[in-house]
């Protein structure tokens, strides 16, 4: 059931984004009197789930949920309709329109994606409020780091002051800033220190904990669940137990427990837990990996979320700024992907991989927030100057406007073929990687 909810969420998000993106092309094409032959949600390779022709346009739903398309008369696109292109240009065809009109049609989808994000953020900021995790509150007691973070030079208890000289009040973005930046200033035991994070260290962080390599340093470690047949299970640890001592060492922070267990690999320990107001002494073994076999929760979780209630007039500029910032972060993350030593390209996910990361309960606030963020990502991706994408078509149109020369049908066909090969190869790699990960996780 949880998986079905995740699938339903990604299908809903993709449907909204694809329909509105393609509508951007459709409506601008109709404004300039270009005939739209097809309007499809998802790809109909071989067959479609539904189709109906209304006037000159065939409306349909494809079976492959990896995008969608509109087919414009007289345009070399993924349909590779060379037969139509060999005929004399007709007044209703895309190729017969002035270059500036064709450019507007090409950028119509990207424009709608950006406007959609601004609209969603405006509605959210003026209703549920502008929400973000506060960096100040999140690291009030310091931070806790995964092993990859510690290997990069961080230490449990550090507070991050700035990245490349810039203070980031939003914690989620601050984590991204660390992965994108070079110099991280931290406060450690009252002293300021500067850490330099190499591309190799970033690669290790991305390959292991990812954005979860930083977490708040919370106190009072409570047992949330026990792994069956684990050492914790054999020792008699129960859900709700509060771990207060290991051997003679008091446990105040969760990272202190992790460090102690790491030092006691394959050894025996005495656990003092608080259960129903009474201290109970338990004996347990530690695994060779330094684990007991339980999942923790934290009794003293604070509300790190800042909520700014905005009026409609305040929400509009805030939404524009948020959309712009999201776009800039897409650029920065793309630059990170292009740096081979970080191996960030291995973290690129297909819709299958994204589905695995979605919440297992339907939450409209999350869905719309994710849709807005994804819409900006889609706008950025389509703006890339890759043949086959909107940005690729736009580049050739702009070149035509500057030089006054158009690509021949043969050249356009070759460019489109190269673009499709690039795109299909990237899709095959990302889908294959995510499918492989699911198989390895569930069957091996």
Short mmCIF file of C-alpha atoms in Angstrom, two decimals:
data_model
loop_
_atom_site.label_atom_id
_atom_site.label_comp_id
_atom_site.label_asym_id
_atom_site.label_seq_id
_atom_site.Cartn_x
_atom_site.Cartn_y
_atom_site.Cartn_z
CA UNK A 1 0.00 0.00 0.00
CA UNK A 2 2.87 2.37 0.86
CA UNK A 3 4.44 1.76 -2.55
CA UNK A 4 1.12 2.39 -4.29
CA UNK A 5 0.85 5.78 -2.56
CA UNK A 6 4.39 6.65 -3.67
CA UNK A 7 3.57 5.63 -7.26
CA UNK A 8 0.33 7.62 -7.17
CA UNK A 9 2.21 10.71 -5.98
CA UNK A 10 4.87 10.57 -8.71
CA UNK A 11 2.22 9.92 -11.41
CA UNK A 12 0.19 12.88 -10.18
CA UNK A 13 3.22 15.19 -10.06
CA UNK A 14 4.47 14.10 -13.48
CA UNK A 15 0.99 14.43 -15.00
CA UNK A 16 0.59 18.01 -13.74
CA UNK A 17 4.06 19.02 -14.92
CA UNK A 18 3.92 17.32 -18.31
CA UNK A 19 0.41 18.51 -19.18
CA UNK A 20 1.17 22.13 -18.28
CA UNK A 21 4.61 22.08 -19.92
CA UNK A 22 3.18 20.78 -23.18
CA UNK A 23 0.25 23.18 -22.87
CA UNK A 24 2.82 25.99 -22.95
CA UNK A 25 3.92 24.78 -26.40
CA UNK A 26 0.32 24.12 -27.46
CA UNK A 27 -1.16 27.50 -26.55
CA UNK A 28 1.70 29.51 -28.08
CA UNK A 29 1.49 27.39 -31.25
CA UNK A 30 -2.24 28.06 -31.51
CA UNK A 31 -1.71 31.79 -30.90
CA UNK A 32 0.57 31.87 -33.94
CA UNK A 33 -1.82 29.62 -35.91
CA UNK A 34 0.46 26.57 -36.03
CA UNK A 35 -1.42 23.29 -36.38
CA UNK A 36 -0.95 20.91 -33.44
CA UNK A 37 -1.27 17.33 -34.70
CA UNK A 38 -0.84 15.53 -31.34
CA UNK A 39 -0.94 16.36 -27.63
CA UNK A 40 0.16 13.43 -25.48
CA UNK A 41 0.60 12.87 -21.76
CA UNK A 42 3.39 10.27 -21.49
CA UNK A 43 4.97 8.56 -24.48
CA UNK A 44 2.91 6.35 -26.84
CA UNK A 45 5.75 4.26 -28.29
CA UNK A 46 3.92 1.56 -30.25
CA UNK A 47 0.50 2.20 -28.79
CA UNK A 48 -1.50 4.55 -26.57
CA UNK A 49 -3.81 3.90 -23.61
CA UNK A 50 -6.28 6.48 -24.84
CA UNK A 51 -6.64 8.77 -27.83
CA UNK A 52 -9.32 10.98 -29.32
CA UNK A 53 -9.12 13.38 -32.25
CA UNK A 54 -10.75 16.77 -31.79
CA UNK A 55 -10.56 19.03 -34.85
CA UNK A 56 -6.93 18.86 -36.05
CA UNK A 57 -5.42 17.55 -32.80
CA UNK A 58 -5.16 13.98 -31.51
CA UNK A 59 -5.31 14.02 -27.71
CA UNK A 60 -3.97 10.96 -25.94
CA UNK A 61 -2.29 9.22 -23.00
CA UNK A 62 0.75 7.06 -23.65
CA UNK A 63 1.76 3.97 -21.71
CA UNK A 64 5.33 5.05 -20.84
CA UNK A 65 5.38 7.68 -18.02
CA UNK A 66 8.64 9.41 -18.95
CA UNK A 67 7.32 12.68 -20.34
CA UNK A 68 4.95 13.81 -23.03
CA UNK A 69 4.92 15.79 -26.24
CA UNK A 70 3.04 17.93 -28.71
CA UNK A 71 3.62 17.30 -32.41
CA UNK A 72 3.57 20.47 -34.45
CA UNK A 73 3.03 20.42 -38.20
CA UNK A 74 6.21 21.19 -40.11
CA UNK A 75 8.68 20.69 -37.26
CA UNK A 76 11.51 18.17 -37.08
CA UNK A 77 11.01 16.54 -33.68
CA UNK A 78 11.18 13.10 -32.06
CA UNK A 79 8.65 11.76 -34.60
CA UNK A 80 11.37 12.16 -37.29
CA UNK A 81 8.66 12.89 -39.86
CA UNK A 82 10.97 13.52 -42.86
CA UNK A 83 8.19 12.83 -45.34
CA UNK A 84 6.22 15.87 -44.19
CA UNK A 85 9.36 17.99 -44.17
CA UNK A 86 10.05 17.04 -47.81
CA UNK A 87 6.80 18.69 -48.90
CA UNK A 88 6.44 22.44 -49.61
CA UNK A 89 5.89 24.48 -46.41
CA UNK A 90 2.27 25.29 -45.64
CA UNK A 91 1.01 28.48 -43.88
CA UNK A 92 -0.13 26.51 -40.80
CA UNK A 93 3.24 24.80 -40.33
CA UNK A 94 5.83 25.62 -37.69
CA UNK A 95 8.62 26.03 -40.27
CA UNK A 96 6.70 28.71 -42.16
CA UNK A 97 6.54 31.05 -39.15
CA UNK A 98 9.07 33.81 -38.40
CA UNK A 99 12.00 32.79 -36.19
CA UNK A 100 10.84 34.95 -33.26
CA UNK A 101 7.46 33.17 -33.22
CA UNK A 102 9.13 29.75 -33.34
CA UNK A 103 11.40 30.76 -30.46
CA UNK A 104 8.40 31.78 -28.33
CA UNK A 105 6.72 28.44 -29.10
CA UNK A 106 9.89 26.55 -28.14
CA UNK A 107 10.19 28.42 -24.84
CA UNK A 108 6.47 28.15 -24.06
CA UNK A 109 6.82 24.99 -21.97
CA UNK A 110 9.71 26.34 -19.92
CA UNK A 111 7.83 29.59 -19.32
CA UNK A 112 4.76 27.73 -18.04
CA UNK A 113 6.94 25.61 -15.71
CA UNK A 114 8.39 28.74 -14.11
CA UNK A 115 4.98 30.43 -13.86
CA UNK A 116 3.53 27.24 -12.32
CA UNK A 117 6.20 27.22 -9.61
CA UNK A 118 5.60 30.89 -8.83
CA UNK A 119 1.84 30.28 -8.66
CA UNK A 120 2.17 27.25 -6.35
CA UNK A 121 4.61 29.04 -4.03
CA UNK A 122 2.36 32.11 -3.95
CA UNK A 123 -0.65 30.01 -2.90
CA UNK A 124 1.36 28.05 -0.33
CA UNK A 125 3.06 31.09 1.20
CA UNK A 126 -0.26 32.93 1.52
CA UNK A 127 -2.14 29.94 3.02
CA UNK A 128 0.01 27.47 5.00
CA UNK A 129 2.89 29.96 5.16
CA UNK A 130 6.52 30.06 4.04
CA UNK A 131 8.17 27.19 5.92
CA UNK A 132 11.79 26.24 6.33
CA UNK A 133 14.07 24.45 8.78
CA UNK A 134 16.01 27.05 10.74
CA UNK A 135 19.79 26.60 10.69
CA UNK A 136 20.04 28.38 14.05
CA UNK A 137 17.50 26.13 15.76
CA UNK A 138 18.67 22.97 14.00
CA UNK A 139 22.20 23.24 15.34
CA UNK A 140 21.37 24.84 18.68
CA UNK A 141 23.12 21.96 20.47
CA UNK A 142 25.60 21.34 17.69
CA UNK A 143 25.46 18.85 14.84
CA UNK A 144 26.03 15.15 14.46
CA UNK A 145 27.79 13.77 11.38
CA UNK A 146 27.87 10.48 9.57
CA UNK A 147 31.20 8.71 9.05
CA UNK A 148 31.70 10.32 5.64
CA UNK A 149 31.28 13.77 7.25
CA UNK A 150 33.75 12.93 10.01
CA UNK A 151 36.23 11.69 7.40
CA UNK A 152 35.82 15.04 5.61
CA UNK A 153 36.97 16.85 8.79
CA UNK A 154 33.75 17.54 10.68
CA UNK A 155 33.43 16.64 14.34
CA UNK A 156 30.29 15.86 16.33
CA UNK A 157 29.22 19.02 18.13
CA UNK A 158 30.38 21.38 15.36
CA UNK A 159 28.17 24.29 14.34
CA UNK A 160 28.36 25.43 10.72
CA UNK A 161 28.69 29.21 10.58
CA UNK A 162 29.09 29.84 6.85
CA UNK A 163 29.97 28.25 3.51
CA UNK A 164 32.32 30.18 1.22
CA UNK A 165 31.72 33.21 3.46
CA UNK A 166 27.92 33.10 3.15
CA UNK A 167 25.52 32.46 6.03
CA UNK A 168 22.53 30.29 5.12
CA UNK A 169 19.49 30.63 7.45
CA UNK A 170 17.68 27.67 5.84
CA UNK A 171 19.20 24.40 7.01
CA UNK A 172 18.18 22.23 4.04
CA UNK A 173 19.94 24.65 1.72
CA UNK A 174 22.90 24.90 4.05
CA UNK A 175 23.50 21.15 3.57
CA UNK A 176 23.46 21.65 -0.21
CA UNK A 177 25.78 24.65 0.18
CA UNK A 178 28.29 22.43 1.99
CA UNK A 179 28.22 19.93 -0.89
CA UNK A 180 28.52 22.69 -3.48
CA UNK A 181 31.00 24.92 -1.68
CA UNK A 182 34.72 24.73 -0.96
CA UNK A 183 35.33 26.41 2.42
CA UNK A 184 33.16 25.64 5.46
CA UNK A 185 33.58 27.71 8.62
CA UNK A 186 32.59 25.88 11.79
CA UNK A 187 32.49 26.67 15.48
CA UNK A 188 34.19 23.91 17.47
CA UNK A 189 34.43 24.11 21.25
CA UNK A 190 34.10 27.89 21.10
CA UNK A 191 36.75 28.33 18.40
CA UNK A 192 36.29 29.07 14.69
CA UNK A 193 37.86 26.69 12.19
CA UNK A 194 37.77 26.49 8.40
CA UNK A 195 37.42 23.15 6.62
CA UNK A 196 38.23 22.55 2.96
CA UNK A 197 36.02 19.85 1.46
CA UNK A 198 37.58 18.11 -1.55
CA UNK A 199 35.66 16.68 -4.50
CA UNK A 200 36.66 13.17 -3.42
CA UNK A 201 35.23 13.77 0.07
CA UNK A 202 32.03 15.14 -1.45
CA UNK A 203 31.84 12.04 -3.61
CA UNK A 204 32.09 9.81 -0.54
CA UNK A 205 29.37 11.81 1.23
CA UNK A 206 27.04 11.58 -1.79
CA UNK A 207 27.72 7.86 -2.23
CA UNK A 208 26.99 6.97 1.41
CA UNK A 209 24.80 9.20 3.58
CA UNK A 210 23.99 11.91 1.02
CA UNK A 211 22.17 14.90 2.50
CA UNK A 212 21.61 12.86 5.68
CA UNK A 213 25.29 13.07 6.59
CA UNK A 214 24.34 15.98 8.90
CA UNK A 215 21.72 15.75 11.62
CA UNK A 216 20.92 17.67 14.80
CA UNK A 217 22.73 16.65 17.97
CA UNK A 218 19.78 15.63 20.06
CA UNK A 219 19.70 14.27 23.59
CA UNK A 220 17.87 11.49 25.39
CA UNK A 221 18.14 8.44 23.14
CA UNK A 222 14.93 6.38 23.09
CA UNK A 223 14.42 3.00 21.43
CA UNK A 224 11.89 3.23 18.62
CA UNK A 225 12.01 -0.33 17.24
CA UNK A 226 14.07 -3.49 17.61
CA UNK A 227 15.57 -5.43 14.71
CA UNK A 228 14.40 -9.09 15.00
CA UNK A 229 17.06 -11.57 16.19
CA UNK A 230 19.49 -8.70 16.83
CA UNK A 231 21.78 -8.28 19.85
CA UNK A 232 19.38 -5.65 21.19
CA UNK A 233 16.55 -8.16 20.91
CA UNK A 234 18.57 -10.85 22.73
CA UNK A 235 19.51 -8.37 25.47
CA UNK A 236 15.85 -7.60 26.18
CA UNK A 237 15.82 -3.99 24.96
CA UNK A 238 12.24 -2.77 24.44
CA UNK A 239 10.54 -0.04 22.49
CA UNK A 240 10.33 3.06 24.67
CA UNK A 241 13.48 2.30 26.67
CA UNK A 242 15.70 5.31 27.27
CA UNK A 243 19.43 4.52 27.12
CA UNK A 244 21.17 6.47 29.88
CA UNK A 245 24.48 4.63 30.37
CA UNK A 246 26.88 2.25 28.63
CA UNK A 247 29.13 0.52 31.16
CA UNK A 248 30.09 3.45 33.42
CA UNK A 249 29.72 6.17 30.77
CA UNK A 250 26.67 8.42 30.87
CA UNK A 251 24.98 8.90 27.48
CA UNK A 252 23.82 12.44 26.87
CA UNK A 253 24.03 12.61 23.06
CA UNK A 254 23.24 9.93 20.51
CA UNK A 255 26.64 10.32 18.86
CA UNK A 256 28.23 9.42 22.22
CA UNK A 257 26.37 6.10 22.05
CA UNK A 258 27.53 5.54 18.46
CA UNK A 259 31.15 6.34 19.35
CA UNK A 260 31.08 4.02 22.37
CA UNK A 261 29.60 1.15 20.37
CA UNK A 262 32.17 1.74 17.62
CA UNK A 263 34.93 1.33 20.21
CA UNK A 264 33.34 -1.85 21.59
CA UNK A 265 32.94 -3.81 18.34
CA UNK A 266 32.42 -7.56 18.99
CA UNK A 267 32.63 -6.88 22.73
CA UNK A 268 30.14 -7.21 25.60
CA UNK A 269 28.67 -4.16 27.32
CA UNK A 270 26.35 -3.25 30.17
CA UNK A 271 23.38 -1.09 29.18
CA UNK A 272 21.50 0.98 31.73
CA UNK A 273 18.04 1.89 30.48
CA UNK A 274 15.20 3.85 32.00
CA UNK A 275 11.95 1.87 31.74
CA UNK A 276 8.71 2.99 33.37
CA UNK A 277 10.68 5.36 35.61
CA UNK A 278 13.09 2.67 36.86
CA UNK A 279 16.68 2.00 35.87
CA UNK A 280 17.26 -1.51 34.51
CA UNK A 281 20.64 -3.09 33.80
CA UNK A 282 20.95 -5.19 30.62
CA UNK A 283 23.84 -7.14 29.15
CA UNK A 284 24.41 -7.06 25.41
CA UNK A 285 26.96 -7.88 22.75
CA UNK A 286 28.02 -5.38 20.10
CA UNK A 287 28.15 -6.53 16.49
CA UNK A 288 31.42 -6.44 14.50
CA UNK A 289 29.94 -3.36 12.78
CA UNK A 290 29.52 -1.52 16.10
CA UNK A 291 25.72 -1.88 16.28
CA UNK A 292 23.14 -3.27 18.67
CA UNK A 293 20.25 -3.63 16.27
CA UNK A 294 17.67 -1.00 17.18
CA UNK A 295 16.31 2.14 15.60
CA UNK A 296 16.40 5.24 17.83
CA UNK A 297 14.00 8.07 18.29
CA UNK A 298 14.60 11.24 20.27
CA UNK A 299 12.33 12.45 23.04
CA UNK A 300 13.57 16.03 22.96
CA UNK A 301 13.04 16.85 19.27
CA UNK A 302 12.42 20.57 18.98
CA UNK A 303 10.36 22.33 16.39
CA UNK A 304 13.02 23.49 13.94
CA UNK A 305 10.48 24.77 11.45
CA UNK A 306 10.03 28.51 10.99
CA UNK A 307 6.67 29.50 9.51
CA UNK A 308 6.24 32.97 8.05
CA UNK A 309 2.61 33.88 7.40
CA UNK A 310 2.54 36.10 4.32
CA UNK A 311 -0.20 38.18 2.77
CA UNK A 312 -0.94 37.69 -0.93
CA UNK A 313 1.05 40.80 -1.82
CA UNK A 314 3.99 39.60 0.26
CA UNK A 315 3.72 36.06 -1.11
CA UNK A 316 4.09 37.02 -4.79
CA UNK A 317 7.61 38.54 -4.58
CA UNK A 318 8.61 35.81 -2.10
CA UNK A 319 7.43 33.16 -4.58
CA UNK A 320 9.36 34.80 -7.41
CA UNK A 321 12.49 34.90 -5.24
CA UNK A 322 12.03 31.25 -4.21
CA UNK A 323 11.65 30.15 -7.83
CA UNK A 324 14.75 32.12 -8.84
CA UNK A 325 16.75 30.61 -5.97
CA UNK A 326 15.63 27.10 -6.92
CA UNK A 327 16.79 27.75 -10.48
CA UNK A 328 20.21 28.93 -9.27
CA UNK A 329 20.56 25.80 -7.13
CA UNK A 330 19.77 23.66 -10.18
CA UNK A 331 22.65 25.38 -11.99
CA UNK A 332 24.99 24.77 -9.04
CA UNK A 333 24.01 21.11 -8.76
CA UNK A 334 24.50 20.64 -12.50
CA UNK A 335 28.02 22.05 -12.14
CA UNK A 336 28.64 19.53 -9.35
CA UNK A 337 27.51 16.71 -11.66
CA UNK A 338 30.02 17.89 -14.27
CA UNK A 339 32.89 17.52 -11.76
CA UNK A 340 33.91 13.85 -12.25
CA UNK A 341 35.78 13.46 -8.94
CA UNK A 342 32.58 14.05 -6.97
CA UNK A 343 30.86 11.22 -8.88
CA UNK A 344 27.67 13.24 -8.38
CA UNK A 345 26.44 11.95 -11.75
CA UNK A 346 25.88 8.58 -10.06
CA UNK A 347 23.23 10.19 -7.84
CA UNK A 348 21.03 11.36 -10.74
CA UNK A 349 17.67 9.59 -10.40
CA UNK A 350 14.96 8.56 -12.80
CA UNK A 351 11.25 8.81 -11.83
CA UNK A 352 11.65 5.27 -10.43
CA UNK A 353 14.38 6.42 -8.05
CA UNK A 354 12.48 9.55 -7.10
CA UNK A 355 9.41 7.43 -6.28
CA UNK A 356 11.44 5.50 -3.68
CA UNK A 357 12.22 8.78 -1.88
CA UNK A 358 8.65 10.06 -1.66
CA UNK A 359 6.68 9.86 1.61
CA UNK A 360 4.53 6.79 2.15
CA UNK A 361 1.54 8.85 3.20
CA UNK A 362 -0.26 11.32 0.96
CA UNK A 363 0.44 14.87 2.03
CA UNK A 364 -0.93 17.64 -0.17
CA UNK A 365 1.45 20.25 1.23
CA UNK A 366 4.43 18.08 0.34
CA UNK A 367 3.01 17.12 -3.06
CA UNK A 368 2.47 20.73 -4.14
CA UNK A 369 5.80 21.88 -2.71
CA UNK A 370 7.60 19.06 -4.53
CA UNK A 371 5.67 19.85 -7.73
CA UNK A 372 6.85 23.48 -7.60
CA UNK A 373 10.46 22.45 -6.97
CA UNK A 374 10.31 19.77 -9.70
CA UNK A 375 8.74 22.29 -12.10
CA UNK A 376 11.79 24.56 -11.78
CA UNK A 377 14.04 21.52 -12.27
CA UNK A 378 12.12 20.59 -15.42
CA UNK A 379 12.44 24.16 -16.74
CA UNK A 380 16.19 24.09 -16.15
CA UNK A 381 16.64 20.66 -17.75
CA UNK A 382 14.67 21.68 -20.86
CA UNK A 383 16.73 24.85 -21.16
CA UNK A 384 19.94 22.84 -21.61
CA UNK A 385 21.29 23.27 -25.17
CA UNK A 386 20.95 19.58 -26.01
CA UNK A 387 19.44 18.65 -29.41
CA UNK A 388 15.97 17.23 -28.82
CA UNK A 389 15.28 19.43 -25.79
CA UNK A 390 13.59 22.83 -25.98
CA UNK A 391 16.93 24.50 -25.28
CA UNK A 392 18.52 22.75 -28.26
CA UNK A 393 15.75 23.90 -30.60
CA UNK A 394 15.98 27.42 -29.16
CA UNK A 395 19.76 27.63 -29.73
CA UNK A 396 19.39 26.83 -33.44
CA UNK A 397 16.52 29.29 -33.76
CA UNK A 398 18.55 32.06 -32.11
CA UNK A 399 21.48 31.22 -34.42
CA UNK A 400 19.12 31.55 -37.37
CA UNK A 401 17.92 34.94 -36.12
CA UNK A 402 21.54 36.13 -35.89
CA UNK A 403 22.91 34.67 -39.12
CA UNK A 404 19.76 34.58 -41.25
CA UNK A 405 20.57 30.96 -42.22
CA UNK A 406 18.39 27.94 -41.45
CA UNK A 407 19.40 24.30 -41.03
CA UNK A 408 18.64 22.09 -43.99
CA UNK A 409 16.16 19.25 -43.47
CA UNK A 410 19.04 16.75 -43.66
CA UNK A 411 21.07 18.64 -41.07
CA UNK A 412 18.03 19.03 -38.78
CA UNK A 413 17.42 15.29 -39.08
CA UNK A 414 20.99 14.50 -38.06
CA UNK A 415 20.92 16.93 -35.14
CA UNK A 416 17.62 15.49 -33.91
CA UNK A 417 18.99 11.94 -34.22
CA UNK A 418 22.08 12.81 -32.17
CA UNK A 419 19.90 14.49 -29.54
CA UNK A 420 17.58 11.50 -29.27
CA UNK A 421 20.54 9.13 -28.91
CA UNK A 422 21.95 11.27 -26.08
CA UNK A 423 18.62 11.55 -24.28
CA UNK A 424 17.68 7.87 -24.68
CA UNK A 425 21.14 6.82 -23.47
CA UNK A 426 20.88 9.01 -20.37
CA UNK A 427 17.38 7.67 -19.67
CA UNK A 428 18.55 4.07 -20.10
CA UNK A 429 21.44 4.65 -17.68
CA UNK A 430 19.36 6.36 -14.97
CA UNK A 431 16.41 3.95 -15.24
CA UNK A 432 18.76 0.95 -15.35
CA UNK A 433 20.69 2.17 -12.29
CA UNK A 434 17.51 2.68 -10.24
CA UNK A 435 15.98 -0.65 -11.28
CA UNK A 436 19.25 -2.42 -10.41
CA UNK A 437 19.31 -0.73 -6.98
CA UNK A 438 15.75 -1.87 -6.25
CA UNK A 439 16.56 -5.47 -7.27
CA UNK A 440 19.69 -5.56 -5.12
CA UNK A 441 17.85 -4.06 -2.16
CA UNK A 442 14.88 -6.43 -2.25
CA UNK A 443 16.29 -9.71 -3.52
CA UNK A 444 19.93 -9.89 -2.41
#
